[in-house]
Amino acid sequence: MAEIVGAYFTSHVPAIGGAIHKGIQQEPYWKPFFDGFPKVHEWLAEVKPTVAVVFNNDHGLNFFLDKMPTFAVGAAHEYQNADEGWGLPLYKPFKGDPGLSWHIIEQLVDDEFDITTCQTMLVDHALSIPFELAWPGVDEWPVKLVPLHINTVQHPLPSAKRALAFGRSVHRALASWGADERIVVIGTGGLSHQLDGERAGFMNSDYDRFCMDHLASDPDALTKHDVHEIVRLAGTQGVEILNWIAARGALGAGAREIHRNYHLPISNTAAATMLLDPA
């Protein structure tokens, strides 16, 4: 049977990829963020995942405002990174795990989630940057990939309660997967930030710490705000916390925090990293 080895959460700001590309991780502006990753590298080397199930959001490579699924699951043999116009290098291709993808899809449909199944899918910075942070400098990614997209762009957005239920349905699929795999769950995005409008530059460290403080022990606490309240508290792009909530659901009932790092600002974003072990 498969084993869920834990969960990794991090921000996915494109500027992080730029800092890696330029080699400026130790400059004063960036160092507090990158100082959170030696522990991530040690943990991944210890738990040795073979598959990554990643909750993230698409930024226009696959879906746009004319076609925006609430939930989408990749079921491809391979996922290519594509140019988004940020000046970042293209990242290595990602090997898929279509067998596990279809197992998750079947569980989600059984649990009455109406999802979009994608047998081709591009990978943007929401996934490639967390991978580059986790496994810097590798010749090929050491894990197979199952990507899951949540709409955090166009209203109506799914509720935090629905995102958590989505993750818990994925957990049921992972717990029943018969292959001998070691699965790491990944949630990417945020934390609080708003890139446009009258509140451009908005960040809310109180709300961010509330989310981080409850993520392991009481994820249902993160569902007490409706999605409009989350936008007010976290900013229009800070609603990416839905990815973290869903990933926490996929980890299972119990969890133990083993690491966190929090710093702001990184490119007008409150940047955070966490590791959770299953408990």
Coordinates of C-alpha atoms in Angstrom, one line a residue:
M1 CA 0.0 0.0 0.0
A2 CA 1.0 3.6 -0.5
E3 CA 2.2 5.7 2.4
I4 CA 1.6 9.4 2.9
V5 CA 4.9 10.7 4.3
G6 CA 3.9 14.2 5.0
A7 CA 3.0 17.6 3.6
Y8 CA 5.0 20.6 2.3
F9 CA 3.5 24.1 1.9
T10 CA 5.1 27.1 0.4
S11 CA 4.6 30.3 -1.5
H12 CA 5.0 30.3 -5.3
V13 CA 5.8 34.0 -6.1
P14 CA 7.4 34.3 -9.6
A15 CA 10.1 36.6 -8.2
I16 CA 11.4 33.7 -6.1
G17 CA 12.2 31.9 -9.3
G18 CA 14.0 35.1 -10.5
A19 CA 16.1 35.2 -7.3
I20 CA 17.1 31.5 -7.8
H21 CA 17.9 32.2 -11.5
K22 CA 20.1 35.2 -10.5
G23 CA 21.7 33.4 -7.6
I24 CA 20.8 36.2 -5.1
Q25 CA 19.2 33.9 -2.4
Q26 CA 21.6 35.2 0.3
E27 CA 21.1 38.9 -0.4
P28 CA 19.4 40.6 2.6
Y29 CA 16.0 41.0 0.9
W30 CA 15.8 37.2 0.1
K31 CA 17.8 35.5 2.8
P32 CA 15.0 35.4 5.5
F33 CA 12.8 33.4 3.0
F34 CA 15.5 31.0 1.7
D35 CA 16.8 30.4 5.2
G36 CA 13.6 28.3 5.7
F37 CA 14.6 25.7 3.2
P38 CA 17.6 23.7 4.6
K39 CA 15.1 22.0 6.9
V40 CA 12.8 21.2 4.0
H41 CA 15.8 19.6 2.1
E42 CA 16.7 17.6 5.2
W43 CA 13.1 16.4 5.7
L44 CA 12.7 15.4 2.0
A45 CA 16.0 13.5 2.1
E46 CA 14.7 11.6 5.2
V47 CA 11.2 10.8 4.0
K48 CA 12.2 10.1 0.4
P49 CA 8.9 10.6 -1.4
T50 CA 8.4 9.0 -4.8
V51 CA 5.1 10.8 -5.8
A52 CA 4.0 14.4 -5.2
V53 CA 0.3 15.3 -5.1
V54 CA 0.2 19.0 -5.6
F55 CA -2.7 21.4 -4.9
N56 CA -2.1 24.7 -6.8
N57 CA -3.8 27.2 -9.1
D58 CA -3.4 27.9 -12.7
H59 CA -2.4 31.4 -13.9
G60 CA -3.6 31.3 -17.5
L61 CA -1.5 28.5 -19.1
N62 CA -4.4 26.0 -19.0
F63 CA -7.5 28.0 -18.1
F64 CA -8.5 31.6 -18.6
L65 CA -11.6 33.6 -17.7
D66 CA -13.6 32.1 -20.5
K67 CA -13.1 28.6 -19.2
M68 CA -12.4 28.3 -15.5
P69 CA -13.1 24.9 -13.8
T70 CA -13.6 24.9 -10.1
F71 CA -11.5 21.8 -9.7
A72 CA -9.2 20.1 -12.2
V73 CA -6.9 17.1 -12.0
G74 CA -4.1 16.2 -14.3
A75 CA -3.9 12.7 -15.7
A76 CA -1.0 13.0 -18.1
H77 CA 2.2 10.9 -18.5
E78 CA 4.3 14.1 -18.6
Y79 CA 3.8 17.8 -17.8
Q80 CA 5.8 20.5 -19.5
N81 CA 6.6 23.9 -18.0
A82 CA 5.9 26.8 -20.4
D83 CA 6.9 30.5 -20.6
E84 CA 4.7 32.8 -18.7
G85 CA 6.5 36.0 -19.6
W86 CA 8.3 36.4 -16.2
G87 CA 11.8 36.0 -17.7
L88 CA 12.3 32.7 -15.9
P89 CA 14.1 29.7 -17.4
L90 CA 11.9 26.8 -18.5
Y91 CA 12.1 24.0 -15.9
K92 CA 12.6 20.4 -16.5
P93 CA 9.6 18.3 -17.5
F94 CA 7.6 16.5 -14.8
K95 CA 6.9 12.8 -15.1
G96 CA 3.2 12.0 -14.3
D97 CA 1.6 9.2 -12.5
P98 CA -1.6 8.6 -14.6
G99 CA -2.6 5.5 -12.6
L100 CA -2.7 7.4 -9.4
S101 CA -4.4 10.4 -11.1
W102 CA -7.2 8.2 -12.4
H103 CA -7.6 6.6 -9.0
I104 CA -8.0 10.1 -7.4
I105 CA -10.4 11.1 -10.2
E106 CA -12.6 8.1 -9.6
Q107 CA -12.7 8.8 -5.8
L108 CA -13.5 12.5 -6.4
V109 CA -16.4 11.6 -8.7
D110 CA -17.6 8.9 -6.3
D111 CA -17.6 11.7 -3.6
E112 CA -19.8 13.8 -6.0
F113 CA -17.1 16.4 -7.0
D114 CA -17.6 17.6 -10.5
I115 CA -14.1 17.9 -11.8
T116 CA -12.3 18.6 -15.1
T117 CA -10.0 15.8 -16.1
C118 CA -6.9 17.0 -18.0
Q119 CA -5.0 14.4 -20.0
T120 CA -2.7 17.2 -21.2
M121 CA -1.7 20.0 -18.8
L122 CA 1.0 22.7 -18.7
V123 CA 2.8 23.5 -15.4
D124 CA 3.3 27.1 -14.4
H125 CA 5.2 28.8 -11.6
A126 CA 2.6 27.7 -9.0
L127 CA 4.2 24.2 -9.2
S128 CA 7.6 24.7 -10.8
I129 CA 8.9 27.2 -8.2
P130 CA 7.9 25.0 -5.1
F131 CA 9.7 22.1 -6.8
E132 CA 12.8 24.2 -7.5
L133 CA 12.8 25.3 -3.9
A134 CA 12.4 21.7 -2.6
W135 CA 14.9 20.0 -4.9
P136 CA 17.4 22.7 -6.1
G137 CA 19.9 21.8 -8.8
V138 CA 18.7 18.2 -9.5
D139 CA 19.1 16.8 -13.1
E140 CA 15.6 15.4 -13.0
W141 CA 12.8 15.6 -10.5
P142 CA 12.9 12.8 -8.0
V143 CA 9.1 12.4 -7.8
K144 CA 6.3 11.7 -10.1
L145 CA 3.5 14.3 -10.2
V146 CA -0.2 14.4 -9.8
P147 CA -1.3 18.1 -10.1
L148 CA -4.7 19.3 -8.8
H149 CA -5.9 22.8 -9.7
I150 CA -8.3 24.9 -7.6
N151 CA -10.0 28.1 -9.0
T152 CA -8.7 31.0 -7.0
V153 CA -9.1 33.5 -9.8
Q154 CA -12.7 34.0 -11.0
H155 CA -15.7 34.2 -8.8
P156 CA -17.7 32.2 -7.7
L157 CA -14.8 30.6 -5.9
P158 CA -15.1 27.4 -3.9
S159 CA -15.5 27.8 -0.2
A160 CA -12.8 26.9 2.3
K161 CA -15.1 24.1 3.6
R162 CA -15.4 22.8 0.0
A163 CA -11.6 22.9 -0.5
L164 CA -11.1 21.0 2.7
A165 CA -13.6 18.4 1.6
F166 CA -11.9 18.2 -1.7
G167 CA -8.6 17.4 0.0
R168 CA -10.2 14.8 2.3
S169 CA -11.6 13.0 -0.7
V170 CA -8.1 12.9 -2.2
H171 CA -6.9 11.5 1.1
R172 CA -9.4 8.6 0.8
A173 CA -7.9 7.9 -2.7
L174 CA -4.4 8.0 -1.4
A175 CA -5.1 5.8 1.6
S176 CA -6.6 3.2 -0.8
W177 CA -3.9 3.3 -3.5
G178 CA -2.3 -0.1 -3.8
A179 CA 1.0 0.8 -5.3
D180 CA 4.2 0.8 -3.3
E181 CA 4.7 4.6 -3.3
R182 CA 5.7 7.2 -0.8
I183 CA 3.5 10.2 -1.3
V184 CA 4.2 13.8 -0.3
V185 CA 1.3 16.2 -0.4
I186 CA 2.1 19.8 -1.5
G187 CA 0.1 23.0 -1.1
T188 CA 1.3 26.1 -2.8
G189 CA 0.4 29.8 -2.9
G190 CA 0.0 32.9 -0.8
L191 CA 0.0 33.7 1.9
S192 CA -1.8 37.1 2.1
H193 CA -1.3 39.4 -0.8
Q194 CA -3.1 41.6 -3.2
L195 CA -1.5 42.7 -6.5
D196 CA -4.1 45.1 -7.9
G197 CA -6.8 47.6 -7.0
E198 CA -7.1 50.1 -4.2
R199 CA -5.5 47.6 -1.7
A200 CA -2.5 46.7 -3.9
G201 CA 0.3 45.7 -1.6
F202 CA -2.1 44.5 1.2
M203 CA -0.7 41.9 3.6
N204 CA -2.2 40.6 6.9
S205 CA 0.3 38.8 9.2
D206 CA -2.4 38.2 11.8
Y207 CA -4.5 36.2 9.4
D208 CA -1.5 34.4 8.0
R209 CA -0.4 33.3 11.5
F210 CA -3.9 32.3 12.3
C211 CA -3.8 29.9 9.3
M212 CA -0.4 28.6 10.2
D213 CA -1.2 28.1 13.8
H214 CA -4.3 26.0 13.0
L215 CA -3.3 24.2 9.9
A216 CA -1.9 21.1 11.6
S217 CA -4.2 20.8 14.7
D218 CA -7.5 22.2 13.6
P219 CA -7.9 22.8 9.8
D220 CA -11.6 23.2 10.2
A221 CA -10.9 26.5 11.9
L222 CA -9.7 27.8 8.5
T223 CA -13.2 27.2 7.1
K224 CA -15.0 29.5 9.5
H225 CA -14.6 32.4 7.1
D226 CA -16.6 32.4 3.9
V227 CA -14.6 33.0 0.7
H228 CA -15.5 36.7 0.5
E229 CA -14.2 37.2 4.1
I230 CA -11.0 35.3 3.2
V231 CA -10.5 37.8 0.3
R232 CA -11.0 40.7 2.8
L233 CA -8.6 39.1 5.3
A234 CA -5.9 37.8 2.9
G235 CA -6.3 39.9 -0.3
T236 CA -7.6 38.9 -3.7
Q237 CA -4.6 36.7 -4.4
G238 CA -4.3 35.6 -0.8
V239 CA -7.3 33.4 -1.4
E240 CA -4.7 30.9 -2.6
I241 CA -4.9 29.7 1.0
L242 CA -7.5 27.4 -0.4
N243 CA -4.7 25.3 -1.9
W244 CA -3.1 24.9 1.6
I245 CA -6.5 24.0 3.1
A246 CA -7.1 21.3 0.4
A247 CA -3.6 19.9 0.8
R248 CA -4.1 19.7 4.6
G249 CA -7.2 17.7 4.0
A250 CA -5.3 15.3 1.8
L251 CA -2.8 14.6 4.5
G252 CA -5.3 12.9 6.8
A253 CA -7.0 13.5 10.1
G254 CA -4.0 14.0 12.3
A255 CA -0.9 16.1 11.7
R256 CA 2.1 17.5 13.6
E257 CA 3.9 20.7 12.6
I258 CA 7.6 20.1 12.3
H259 CA 8.8 23.3 10.7
R260 CA 7.6 26.8 9.6
N261 CA 9.1 29.9 8.2
Y262 CA 7.4 33.3 7.6
H263 CA 8.7 36.5 6.1
L264 CA 7.2 39.6 4.5
P265 CA 7.4 41.1 2.0
I266 CA 8.6 39.1 -0.9
S267 CA 7.4 41.0 -4.0
N268 CA 4.3 42.4 -2.1
T269 CA 3.5 38.9 -0.7
A270 CA 3.7 37.4 2.8
A271 CA 5.8 34.3 2.1
A272 CA 5.6 31.2 4.2
T273 CA 6.8 27.6 4.3
M274 CA 5.6 24.8 6.5
L275 CA 6.2 21.1 6.9
L276 CA 3.7 18.7 8.6
D277 CA 4.1 15.0 9.5
P278 CA 1.1 12.7 9.6
A279 CA 0.1 12.0 13.2

